[in-house]
Amino acid sequence: MKIKYEKIKGEKNTKARLGLIHTNYGTVKTPMFMPVGTQATVKTLSPEELKDINSGVILSNTYHLWLRPGEDIVAKAGGLHKFMNYDGPILTDSGGFQVFSLAEKKNISEEGVIFKSHINGEKLFLTPEKSIEIQNKLDSDIAMSFDECIPYPASYDYAKKSTERTIRWAKRGKEAHKNPNQSLFGIVQGGEYTDLREWSAKETVKLGFDGYSIGGTSVGEDKPTMYKMVEDAIRYLPEDKPRYLMGVGDPIDILEGVERGVDMFDCVLPTRIARHGNAFTRNGKINLKNAKFKEDFTPLEDNCDCYACKHYTKAYIRHLIVANETFGQRLLSIHNLRFLIKLTEDIRKSIAEDKFLEFKEEFIDKYQK
Amino acid sequence: MKIKYEKIKGEKNTKARLGLIHTNYGTVKTPMFMPVGTQATVKTLSPEELKDINSGVILSNTYHLWLRPGEDIVAKAGGLHKFMNYDGPILTDSGGFQVFSLAEKKNISEEGVIFKSHINGEKLFLTPEKSIEIQNKLDSDIAMSFDECIPYPASYDYAKKSTERTIRWAKRGKEAHKNPNQSLFGIVQGGEYTDLREWSAKETVKLGFDGYSIGGTSVGEDKPTMYKMVEDAIRYLPEDKPRYLMGVGDPIDILEGVERGVDMFDCVLPTRIARHGNAFTRNGKINLKNAKFKEDFTPLEDNCDCYACKHYTKAYIRHLIVANETFGQRLLSIHNLRFLIKLTEDIRKSIAEDKFLEFKEEFIDKYQK
């Protein structure tokens, strides 16, 4: 069965919306933040810990799983859910972004992308069909179309050619898609150009997908440009399908995205900054390596309901991080993911009460102080 | 309150014995294997995961905690139990072994050891009094006397002088000990020399400790020599106190130790080999990096009751290890610790039934095949 998006309500004063996504692995609430499990594991965490922090959909990555362990092994294991012991919904990225960000010496043609593996330098060829075929085998609940993530800045000419090709790739991918239990999302590109975003959105919607992503953001552009990219795309996306802003996980960006009608977010940020000793708090990010936490026997954040805050002090977590103990990274990862998931819970509450803007203002005010 | 050892029964055919150790943090059964949490964390694991695998006492390390975060911070946190959120019994090593194995350019005198920190090269001075003072502050349930771990091989003359000094250090440490809720163990040294082991054991017992450790093993000697060191010491140790063979965690060595009357074991082996992709099984160690596990969708070990074996396949754990994901190390750490703890559970059952030798023979037969 494909996923089904159900809009519950629109917020009175903004484009923010409350919704449900029904999947074969349960129903999840939107707006939502999706933890990233690139290599079939959300770094340092168990599936039970993900459930504990109320995670809905988690992400995994086509490019990485294609290289290791290989999609056939995941298929033989019975698909990604069984392979990694996660019985909630899983979304797989198409590999387009990783080809852009990780691969060396890439060569993009109409057919696809030739590039070198970031692991062993092996020459690889990824096409829209191949990306979908891999995702079909991984058996995620939501697959992504293969796209080119346009660098920023890019010339109008480059952005136009790339955006047009991404549409042709989306069409090819859709035709190649064969897994009846897997939904497929299209991705709106267009770079920083309003008319290209419009064209891309309309053409992608014409092809007809189970949901729509906004890609090509978080690639170095400034915040107003990112928010404009979202606006330029989202106005042409249908109300009855979920909208996913790819690679965005900064708390303020989540609020700005929700205000513009985004339902889904993902980002490696919460687990990556955890590995460097950082924690989100309502009063902004803190770095546990800072000496001022040496004798701070309070939790990362007062009133946080996560496992790390219920049982451990900043002093202990600081000790673990300084001593390079992975349990410290694990505690910070739990906290940071819970922070973003709790943020979306609070956002949903504020939408239900038509008080999104008050909530946003209050949050940002504290967070940036 | 100090710990209290209660002997339940001796095995009919060997020196193996079944016992209980009553502590302020619960009663534990012996023979037992103690997971090592060097830096106030058993690498990659949570306290809840330690409880899940039925761990009794865990170890932590005076030398490491002295350097980071410092014993005063642990004391201010309310002691090691509170600091690391572990409400089972904790034993702290004295730092003697780490000065031997980690520190650079050490200089041993009657007063103590001058050496360089393995972290930043800082000049440090550890004495028997200082080691005890740190342990008093850490507030572990069981502290160890500060000793010199004699290298192997060592001349008779060196071993004799060192062993005599260790006795003087034990006396000084005992006099310096001030924490009424902390028990103190003496450590038998003597190197490979039967008469020195005898002298060390008798002199240590004369001083009167809450338990007795056998130190200076696992330092490069062959197995028959190690087992002889144990025999040479243990025959002079009192029946009514626990005996602890330090740094030993090979399954066969545990069996050999139990047969000779040892009650407690510890070793970094299960978590260290986990980080290199190795798993204990009843049929010997396996390395998950081996290509033959690529498509092995069975658990690490049939009938193992650990979390890793209940939910994950060798293929998945292999993938995590190859992709350098810490969740793989975590799953293998859980399994390996559970393997040794389950081994001690089976050992206790065999002692209760006076069938230790049959159990030992059967285990070794399978393990070495």
XYZ file of C-alpha atoms in Angstrom:
738
model
C 0.000 0.000 0.000
C 1.165 3.527 -0.775
C 1.265 6.198 1.908
C -1.744 8.469 2.294
C -1.521 12.056 3.469
C -4.465 13.374 5.419
C -4.650 17.083 6.097
C -6.185 17.721 9.518
C -6.239 21.487 9.519
C -4.546 24.612 8.248
C -3.350 27.176 10.752
C -5.474 30.330 10.679
C -2.741 32.897 10.216
C -0.097 31.076 8.192
C 0.336 28.312 5.647
C 1.309 25.918 8.466
C -0.705 22.728 8.397
C -1.435 19.782 10.630
C -1.565 16.367 8.995
C -1.212 12.628 9.214
C 0.715 10.291 6.969
C -0.662 6.765 6.969
C 1.990 4.185 6.125
C 2.342 0.414 6.194
C 4.322 0.877 9.396
C 1.936 3.120 11.278
C 0.531 6.626 11.107
C 2.783 9.608 11.774
C 1.909 13.213 12.522
C 3.113 16.232 10.552
C 4.907 18.618 10.689
C 7.641 16.189 11.654
C 11.400 15.932 11.898
C 12.977 12.733 10.578
C 16.219 11.415 12.149
C 18.829 10.393 9.584
C 20.156 6.839 9.582
C 22.473 7.096 6.599
C 23.946 3.616 6.773
C 20.852 1.780 8.078
C 21.465 3.040 11.609
C 20.852 6.410 13.240
C 24.381 6.971 14.494
C 24.948 5.558 18.012
C 21.226 4.816 18.627
C 19.061 1.719 18.827
C 15.592 1.493 17.246
C 14.150 1.361 20.764
C 15.801 4.679 21.583
C 14.244 6.167 18.444
C 10.831 4.980 19.582
C 11.490 6.437 23.018
C 12.004 9.908 21.590
C 8.786 9.535 19.559
C 10.442 9.481 16.166
C 8.100 8.920 13.227
C 9.749 8.358 9.858
C 13.498 7.816 9.766
C 15.755 8.291 6.756
C 18.277 6.029 5.170
C 20.486 6.461 2.162
C 20.434 4.815 -1.235
C 23.966 5.808 -2.179
C 25.498 4.498 1.039
C 23.511 1.261 1.123
C 24.226 0.614 -2.546
C 27.961 0.761 -1.751
C 27.676 -1.033 1.603
C 26.299 -3.641 2.187
C 24.646 -3.606 -1.266
C 20.906 -3.533 -1.949
C 20.754 -7.247 -2.732
C 21.903 -8.138 0.761
C 19.277 -5.816 2.265
C 16.669 -7.413 -0.021
C 17.743 -10.902 1.024
C 17.445 -9.827 4.665
C 13.785 -9.080 3.904
C 14.168 -5.347 3.258
C 15.492 -2.422 5.250
C 12.967 -2.687 8.111
C 13.976 -6.231 8.923
C 17.655 -5.635 8.193
C 17.918 -2.817 10.717
C 15.137 -3.942 13.074
C 13.044 -0.789 12.656
C 9.305 -1.265 12.434
C 8.424 2.381 11.842
C 8.244 4.030 8.402
C 11.512 4.555 6.505
C 12.269 7.040 3.746
C 15.241 6.594 1.438
C 17.057 9.428 -0.209
C 17.794 8.858 -3.900
C 21.553 9.276 -3.749
C 21.415 12.488 -5.773
C 22.576 14.645 -2.891
C 25.425 12.299 -1.967
C 26.691 12.182 -5.541
C 26.739 15.973 -5.250
C 28.382 16.174 -1.848
C 30.542 13.078 -1.407
C 31.575 11.684 -4.742
C 34.774 12.713 -6.453
C 35.225 13.653 -10.073
C 31.638 13.396 -11.135
C 30.519 13.605 -14.708
C 26.855 14.366 -15.248
C 25.225 13.374 -18.534
C 21.663 12.938 -19.702
C 21.916 9.246 -18.908
C 23.074 9.679 -15.321
C 26.153 10.392 -13.219
C 29.562 8.769 -13.464
C 31.578 9.292 -10.290
C 34.126 7.799 -7.953
C 33.107 6.009 -4.774
C 34.056 7.974 -1.641
C 35.058 4.668 -0.033
C 37.465 3.067 -2.472
C 37.577 5.299 -5.549
C 35.796 2.704 -7.663
C 34.100 4.101 -10.797
C 30.319 4.065 -10.397
C 27.372 4.941 -12.603
C 24.099 6.008 -11.066
C 21.018 6.618 -13.208
C 17.427 7.516 -12.309
C 16.414 3.933 -13.076
C 19.222 2.459 -11.016
C 18.422 4.682 -8.019
C 14.788 3.570 -8.112
C 15.730 -0.059 -8.627
C 17.968 0.076 -5.538
C 15.237 1.760 -3.493
C 12.680 -0.813 -4.686
C 14.960 -3.515 -3.333
C 15.647 -1.673 -0.071
C 11.855 -1.640 0.325
C 11.640 1.670 2.125
C 8.174 3.165 2.549
C 9.025 6.335 0.663
C 11.517 6.547 -2.179
C 12.931 9.721 -3.706
C 13.369 10.537 -7.362
C 16.936 10.840 -8.551
C 17.803 14.492 -9.059
C 20.710 16.805 -9.444
C 21.246 19.059 -6.451
C 22.230 22.367 -8.059
C 25.194 24.094 -6.413
C 24.790 27.604 -5.041
C 25.385 29.990 -6.636
C 24.727 28.636 -10.149
C 24.192 30.535 -13.382
C 20.656 30.752 -14.704
C 21.700 28.741 -17.708
C 23.208 25.936 -15.605
C 20.219 25.888 -13.257
C 17.751 25.768 -16.152
C 19.470 22.897 -17.955
C 19.882 20.962 -14.715
C 16.283 21.536 -13.620
C 14.969 20.363 -16.979
C 17.110 17.263 -16.809
C 15.934 16.530 -13.260
C 12.367 16.525 -14.589
C 13.314 14.057 -17.329
C 15.051 11.958 -14.662
C 11.954 12.108 -12.459
C 9.854 10.804 -15.345
C 12.297 7.982 -16.067
C 12.435 7.074 -12.387
C 8.678 7.033 -12.091
C 8.435 4.675 -15.066
C 11.072 2.398 -13.571
C 9.379 2.248 -10.172
C 7.924 -1.200 -9.461
C 7.431 -1.672 -5.713
C 3.681 -1.471 -4.944
C 4.328 -0.985 -1.224
C 6.658 1.925 -1.762
C 5.596 5.509 -2.398
C 7.610 7.803 -4.635
C 8.259 11.500 -4.118
C 9.203 14.000 -6.807
C 11.808 16.688 -6.058
C 11.450 20.328 -7.007
C 14.717 21.943 -8.071
C 15.287 25.251 -9.855
C 18.087 26.712 -7.791
C 17.581 30.284 -6.652
C 15.450 31.267 -9.649
C 11.785 31.884 -9.021
C 10.630 31.017 -12.549
C 12.653 27.808 -12.562
C 11.224 26.799 -9.167
C 7.736 27.457 -10.554
C 8.408 25.492 -13.721
C 10.015 22.632 -11.789
C 7.165 22.454 -9.279
C 4.466 22.460 -11.964
C 6.220 19.878 -14.134
C 6.921 17.620 -11.160
C 3.298 17.810 -10.056
C 2.174 17.020 -13.632
C 4.106 13.754 -13.443
C 2.114 12.877 -10.326
C 3.885 11.698 -7.192
C 2.855 10.521 -3.712
C 4.569 13.537 -2.184
C 6.832 16.425 -3.113
C 10.253 17.397 -1.898
C 11.965 20.725 -2.124
C 15.608 20.086 -2.937
C 18.669 22.165 -3.548
C 18.477 24.074 -0.283
C 21.084 24.082 2.516
C 23.838 24.222 -0.087
C 25.442 27.463 1.032
C 22.697 29.986 0.279
C 21.695 32.591 2.858
C 18.537 32.120 4.908
C 16.263 34.597 3.055
C 17.206 32.853 -0.219
C 16.389 29.454 1.283
C 13.001 30.622 2.517
C 12.285 32.182 -0.899
C 13.201 28.885 -2.617
C 10.616 27.188 -0.388
C 7.940 29.788 -1.144
C 8.650 29.721 -4.861
C 8.135 25.956 -4.961
C 5.449 25.309 -2.395
C 2.760 27.568 -3.885
C 2.425 25.111 -6.784
C 2.323 21.934 -4.699
C -1.011 20.202 -4.114
C -2.709 20.471 -0.725
C -3.403 16.752 -0.546
C 0.192 15.528 -0.670
C 2.990 15.866 1.887
C 5.770 18.407 1.339
C 9.282 17.634 2.398
C 12.075 20.178 2.763
C 15.222 18.110 2.337
C 18.291 18.421 4.525
C 16.928 21.122 6.796
C 17.091 20.683 10.571
C 18.058 23.969 12.150
C 15.300 24.764 14.663
C 14.619 28.202 13.191
C 14.592 26.845 9.642
C 12.053 24.251 10.734
C 9.808 27.015 12.065
C 10.236 29.068 8.885
C 9.513 26.006 6.772
C 6.403 25.067 8.719
C 5.120 28.617 8.410
C 5.386 28.230 4.631
C 3.542 24.913 4.557
C 6.290 22.284 4.897
C 5.341 18.959 6.538
C 8.580 17.000 6.685
C 12.189 17.816 7.551
C 15.391 15.818 7.908
C 18.952 16.659 8.750
C 22.161 15.057 10.025
C 22.707 18.148 12.192
C 21.400 16.837 15.556
C 23.548 13.691 15.478
C 26.541 15.374 13.842
C 26.769 18.225 16.346
C 26.298 15.632 19.102
C 29.479 13.912 17.996
C 31.262 17.224 18.399
C 29.897 17.762 21.902
C 27.038 20.160 21.117
C 23.536 20.146 22.521
C 20.445 22.015 21.440
C 18.642 23.866 24.189
C 15.726 26.282 24.136
C 18.286 28.977 24.918
C 20.494 28.128 21.983
C 23.207 25.571 21.335
C 25.783 24.781 24.008
C 29.126 23.024 23.634
C 29.828 20.589 26.427
C 33.570 20.915 25.897
C 33.313 24.363 27.441
C 35.091 24.339 30.823
C 32.155 26.058 32.497
C 30.263 22.753 32.468
C 32.964 20.895 34.425
C 31.016 21.103 37.665
C 27.555 21.663 36.261
C 25.470 18.949 37.858
C 22.223 19.930 36.146
C 20.755 18.221 33.068
C 21.406 19.504 29.538
C 18.052 21.205 29.741
C 15.561 21.635 32.564
C 12.215 19.948 31.949
C 13.489 17.951 28.980
C 11.907 14.486 29.011
C 14.716 12.673 27.174
C 16.720 9.793 28.640
C 19.901 11.900 28.794
C 18.247 14.696 30.756
C 16.412 12.345 33.087
C 19.558 10.543 34.244
C 22.726 12.497 33.508
C 24.359 15.835 34.265
C 26.248 18.183 32.000
C 29.374 17.412 34.051
C 29.099 13.692 33.276
C 28.309 14.164 29.592
C 31.163 16.669 29.340
C 33.477 14.083 30.893
C 32.382 11.454 28.354
C 32.848 13.825 25.420
C 36.270 15.012 26.599
C 37.322 11.392 27.238
C 36.047 10.471 23.758
C 33.541 7.928 25.054
C 30.787 7.107 22.548
C 28.193 6.948 25.312
C 28.529 10.739 25.470
C 27.776 11.058 21.765
C 24.849 8.731 22.271
C 23.392 10.808 25.103
C 23.779 14.017 23.103
C 22.284 12.401 19.993
C 19.260 11.279 21.991
C 18.841 14.750 23.447
C 19.299 16.630 20.173
C 16.905 14.407 18.246
C 14.360 14.593 21.026
C 14.785 18.378 21.027
C 13.784 18.658 17.372
C 11.015 16.090 17.663
C 9.653 17.869 20.724
C 9.856 21.122 18.770
C 7.604 19.627 16.077
C 5.233 18.348 18.782
C 4.993 21.886 20.168
C 4.570 23.246 16.664
C 1.679 20.866 16.032
C 0.042 21.960 19.257
C 0.401 25.615 18.276
C -1.122 24.913 14.848
C -4.036 23.106 16.458
C -4.631 26.192 18.587
C -3.995 28.651 15.717
C -1.152 30.129 17.724
C 1.757 29.219 15.513
C 3.170 32.722 15.145
C 3.134 33.388 18.885
C 4.875 30.088 19.447
C 7.445 30.809 16.754
C 8.230 34.267 18.057
C 8.586 33.080 21.612
C 10.800 30.174 20.606
C 13.110 32.255 18.421
C 13.311 34.966 21.017
C 14.627 32.550 23.629
C 16.740 30.532 21.206
C 18.620 33.526 19.834
C 19.089 35.350 23.098
C 28.762 -0.737 55.381
C 31.589 -2.930 54.117
C 30.915 -5.803 51.740
C 30.361 -9.243 53.200
C 31.298 -12.465 51.445
C 29.119 -15.477 52.140
C 30.300 -18.847 50.925
C 27.349 -20.970 49.835
C 29.128 -24.173 48.946
C 32.341 -25.663 47.663
C 32.247 -27.877 44.614
C 32.847 -31.555 45.495
C 35.656 -32.267 43.062
C 37.520 -28.965 42.772
C 38.305 -25.786 44.672
C 35.469 -24.009 42.831
C 33.074 -22.248 45.171
C 29.667 -20.674 45.077
C 29.176 -17.473 47.024
C 27.394 -14.210 47.552
C 28.837 -10.765 48.051
C 26.521 -8.462 49.959
C 27.128 -4.805 49.124
C 25.417 -1.475 49.744
C 24.139 -1.710 46.184
C 22.724 -5.209 46.263
C 23.888 -8.784 46.553
C 25.842 -10.389 43.718
C 26.609 -14.010 43.008
C 30.088 -15.492 42.579
C 31.940 -16.677 40.570
C 31.288 -13.562 38.518
C 32.687 -11.611 35.611
C 32.866 -7.819 36.011
C 32.529 -5.548 32.953
C 35.149 -2.799 32.807
C 34.055 0.826 32.675
C 37.475 2.457 32.720
C 36.331 6.071 32.374
C 33.072 5.791 34.353
C 31.300 4.160 31.403
C 31.420 0.630 30.050
C 32.360 1.531 26.496
C 29.304 2.121 24.243
C 26.790 0.818 26.847
C 24.170 2.331 29.126
C 23.667 1.253 32.752
C 20.299 -0.203 31.698
C 22.037 -2.406 29.138
C 24.399 -3.614 31.866
C 21.428 -4.550 34.029
C 19.848 -6.316 31.057
C 22.822 -8.643 30.701
C 22.698 -9.359 34.437
C 25.975 -7.692 35.290
C 26.841 -7.602 38.993
C 29.845 -5.513 39.964
C 31.369 -3.229 37.348
C 34.869 -1.812 37.371
C 36.123 1.693 37.015
C 39.580 3.135 37.085
C 41.315 5.335 39.623
C 44.105 6.421 37.303
C 41.758 7.481 34.504
C 39.242 9.220 36.748
C 42.021 10.999 38.616
C 43.193 12.502 35.305
C 39.674 13.054 33.896
C 37.368 14.421 35.227
C 39.230 14.459 38.566
C 38.091 12.760 41.775
C 36.809 16.008 43.276
C 34.277 16.433 40.489
C 33.078 12.865 40.966
C 32.834 13.517 44.711
C 30.866 16.705 44.137
C 28.516 14.768 41.862
C 27.760 12.557 44.872
C 30.215 9.759 44.063
C 30.732 7.444 41.149
C 27.326 5.758 41.366
C 25.476 9.015 40.970
C 27.975 10.478 38.518
C 27.551 7.596 36.068
C 23.982 6.636 37.004
C 24.853 3.078 38.055
C 23.093 1.720 41.116
C 24.885 -1.618 41.229
C 28.174 -2.229 43.045
C 31.336 -0.636 41.634
C 34.947 -1.679 42.146
C 37.824 0.690 41.441
C 41.238 -0.417 40.385
C 44.079 1.322 42.238
C 45.872 2.725 39.221
C 48.871 0.460 39.753
C 48.272 -1.519 36.607
C 47.744 1.610 34.488
C 50.956 3.183 35.741
C 52.577 -0.060 34.596
C 50.850 -0.289 31.205
C 50.022 3.269 30.095
C 52.315 5.757 31.703
C 55.573 6.839 30.115
C 58.942 7.161 31.796
C 57.967 5.918 35.197
C 60.241 6.094 38.162
C 59.359 3.838 41.074
C 60.593 4.700 44.539
C 59.631 3.676 48.036
C 57.391 6.709 48.263
C 55.409 6.009 45.079
C 55.589 6.326 41.314
C 56.546 9.398 39.298
C 55.347 9.127 35.708
C 54.031 11.039 32.741
C 50.319 11.284 31.998
C 49.350 9.288 28.883
C 47.008 12.165 27.949
C 49.180 15.259 28.050
C 52.603 14.194 29.284
C 52.133 16.046 32.571
C 54.385 14.823 35.407
C 52.361 12.947 38.019
C 53.087 11.353 41.362
C 50.947 8.510 42.615
C 51.434 7.052 46.082
C 49.576 4.354 48.018
C 47.950 7.083 50.130
C 46.960 9.147 47.109
C 45.426 6.153 45.334
C 43.319 5.376 48.388
C 42.387 9.006 48.883
C 41.157 9.203 45.286
C 39.196 5.973 45.682
C 37.691 7.202 48.948
C 36.413 10.217 47.072
C 35.168 8.204 44.120
C 33.160 6.273 46.722
C 33.296 2.929 44.940
C 32.117 -0.101 46.913
C 35.429 -1.877 46.640
C 38.815 -0.157 46.451
C 42.114 -1.786 45.557
C 45.449 -1.356 47.275
C 48.121 0.408 45.240
C 50.647 -2.138 44.009
C 53.368 -2.591 41.477
C 52.443 -4.978 38.708
C 55.683 -6.891 38.149
C 56.639 -7.322 34.474
C 57.118 -10.828 33.076
C 59.721 -12.135 33.014
C 61.404 -10.485 35.999
C 64.508 -11.520 37.903
C 63.987 -13.093 41.319
C 65.739 -10.147 42.879
C 63.500 -7.582 41.169
C 60.349 -9.537 41.956
C 61.340 -9.907 45.616
C 62.084 -6.230 46.130
C 58.923 -5.188 44.321
C 56.754 -7.659 46.212
C 58.120 -6.492 49.544
C 57.473 -2.882 48.591
C 53.923 -3.730 47.489
C 53.303 -5.098 50.989
C 54.599 -1.890 52.542
C 52.368 0.057 50.138
C 49.373 -2.106 51.092
C 49.969 -1.283 54.736
C 50.263 2.431 54.036
C 47.109 2.354 51.897
C 45.178 0.520 54.554
C 46.175 3.106 57.131
C 45.152 5.923 54.816
C 41.760 4.395 54.043
C 38.913 6.433 55.531
C 35.652 5.667 53.727
C 33.467 3.498 56.026
C 31.195 2.490 53.136
C 34.078 1.284 51.015
C 35.791 -2.079 51.316
C 39.477 -2.488 50.594
C 41.170 -5.432 48.881
C 44.809 -6.411 49.198
C 46.729 -7.612 46.140
C 49.019 -10.605 46.084
C 52.067 -10.133 43.881
C 55.251 -12.223 43.742
C 55.673 -12.627 40.026
C 56.315 -16.165 38.815
C 58.066 -17.241 42.010
C 56.235 -19.713 44.231
C 57.932 -18.661 47.456
C 57.322 -14.960 46.756
C 53.637 -15.633 46.005
C 53.412 -17.529 49.301
C 55.144 -14.753 51.222
C 53.046 -12.052 49.519
C 49.791 -13.897 50.174
C 50.583 -14.537 53.825
C 51.778 -10.993 54.483
C 48.765 -9.477 52.702
C 46.396 -11.655 54.700
C 48.184 -10.664 57.903
C 47.347 -7.024 57.161
C 43.676 -8.026 56.971
C 41.579 -6.927 53.985
C 37.937 -7.302 52.931
C 39.016 -9.387 49.969
C 42.131 -10.506 48.129
C 43.238 -9.985 44.587
C 45.779 -11.906 42.611
C 47.727 -9.420 40.532
C 50.584 -9.545 38.086
C 48.971 -12.054 35.759
C 48.087 -11.512 32.095
C 51.340 -9.653 31.587
C 52.813 -11.887 28.904
C 53.329 -15.135 30.798
C 52.177 -18.474 29.324
C 48.967 -20.083 30.556
C 50.516 -22.803 32.765
C 52.566 -20.083 34.493
C 49.438 -17.957 35.025
C 47.527 -20.889 36.520
C 50.500 -21.699 38.779
C 50.635 -18.068 39.956
C 46.983 -18.424 40.959
C 47.558 -21.702 42.785
C 50.651 -20.396 44.557
C 48.688 -17.457 45.933
C 45.222 -18.816 46.534
C 46.192 -21.626 48.880
C 47.043 -19.020 51.526
C 43.911 -16.911 51.119
C 41.119 -17.198 53.708
C 37.922 -19.073 52.836
C 35.690 -16.318 54.147
C 36.859 -13.535 51.823
C 36.360 -13.115 48.087
C 39.270 -13.776 45.722
C 39.674 -11.709 42.621
C 41.905 -12.599 39.659
C 42.663 -9.249 38.081
C 42.547 -8.565 34.365
C 41.535 -12.056 33.311
C 38.561 -12.562 30.976
C 39.409 -15.240 28.476
C 36.637 -17.860 28.814
C 39.070 -20.706 29.358
C 41.085 -18.701 31.892
C 37.857 -18.003 33.786
C 37.161 -21.737 33.957
C 40.728 -22.461 35.071
C 40.501 -19.704 37.661
C 37.178 -20.905 39.060
C 38.541 -24.444 39.340
C 41.330 -23.055 41.527
C 38.944 -21.127 43.780
C 38.683 -17.666 42.179
C 35.422 -15.736 42.698
C 35.836 -12.568 40.647
C 37.217 -11.734 37.218
C 37.440 -8.609 35.105
C 38.842 -7.820 31.686
C 38.568 -5.244 28.900
C 38.691 -8.120 26.403
C 34.934 -8.468 25.640
C 34.467 -4.776 24.847
C 37.869 -4.346 23.204
C 37.459 -7.252 20.785
C 33.929 -5.980 20.078
C 35.385 -2.725 18.802
C 37.482 -4.771 16.388
C 34.488 -6.749 15.145
C 34.926 -9.918 17.170
C 32.272 -11.953 18.939
C 32.574 -14.746 21.461
C 30.581 -17.853 20.659
C 30.457 -21.262 22.291
C 32.323 -22.513 19.225
C 35.122 -19.995 19.574
C 35.625 -16.391 18.561
C 34.398 -15.146 15.193
C 35.356 -11.972 13.344
C 32.410 -10.271 11.717
C 34.670 -8.621 9.148
C 35.057 -12.039 7.550
C 33.312 -12.009 4.139
C 31.538 -15.262 4.903
C 29.117 -13.381 7.148
C 27.979 -11.016 4.375
C 24.769 -12.920 3.799
C 24.515 -14.699 7.121
C 21.062 -13.801 8.383
C 21.362 -15.769 11.625
C 22.191 -14.266 15.038
C 25.744 -14.169 16.398
C 24.870 -17.258 18.379
C 21.834 -19.531 18.414
C 19.956 -19.548 21.716
C 21.797 -16.526 23.070
C 19.395 -14.372 25.081
C 21.175 -11.056 24.547
C 19.609 -8.023 22.860
C 21.946 -8.298 19.865
C 21.084 -11.924 19.210
C 17.358 -11.424 19.726
C 17.060 -8.675 17.106
C 20.004 -8.620 14.703
C 21.771 -10.829 12.199
C 25.453 -11.350 11.572
C 24.953 -9.699 8.164
C 23.631 -6.509 9.758
C 26.269 -6.372 12.496
C 28.953 -7.063 9.901
C 27.596 -4.152 7.850
C 27.757 -1.836 10.880
C 31.303 -2.878 11.736
C 32.542 -2.535 8.146
C 30.812 0.868 7.866
C 32.404 1.889 11.195
C 29.054 2.516 12.904
C 29.301 2.500 16.689
C 25.967 0.707 17.006
C 27.814 -2.366 15.702
C 30.399 -2.071 18.466
C 27.585 -1.633 20.933
C 25.781 -4.789 19.775
C 29.006 -6.820 19.917
C 29.878 -5.383 23.349
C 26.475 -6.405 24.668
C 26.856 -9.880 23.238
C 30.419 -10.438 24.432
C 29.713 -9.230 27.963
C 26.560 -11.302 28.116
C 28.567 -14.289 26.863
C 30.993 -14.100 29.787
C 28.280 -13.344 32.331
C 26.210 -16.257 31.024
C 29.340 -18.409 31.262
C 29.611 -17.559 34.955
C 25.897 -18.293 35.413
C 26.432 -21.730 33.862
C 29.532 -22.211 35.994
C 27.538 -21.450 39.151
C 24.905 -23.957 38.132
C 27.570 -26.624 37.556
C 29.114 -25.903 40.964
C 25.701 -26.190 42.622
C 25.316 -29.604 40.994
C 28.935 -30.670 41.680
C 29.435 -31.045 37.943
C 31.978 -28.322 37.334
C 34.580 -30.510 35.645
C 32.085 -32.008 33.202
C 30.858 -28.536 32.371
C 34.389 -27.230 31.916
C 35.446 -30.103 29.685
C 32.355 -29.800 27.527
C 32.728 -26.045 27.183
C 36.411 -26.129 26.289
C 35.845 -28.993 23.886
C 33.336 -26.950 21.872
C 35.146 -23.640 22.273
C 38.463 -24.912 20.979
C 37.099 -27.080 18.152
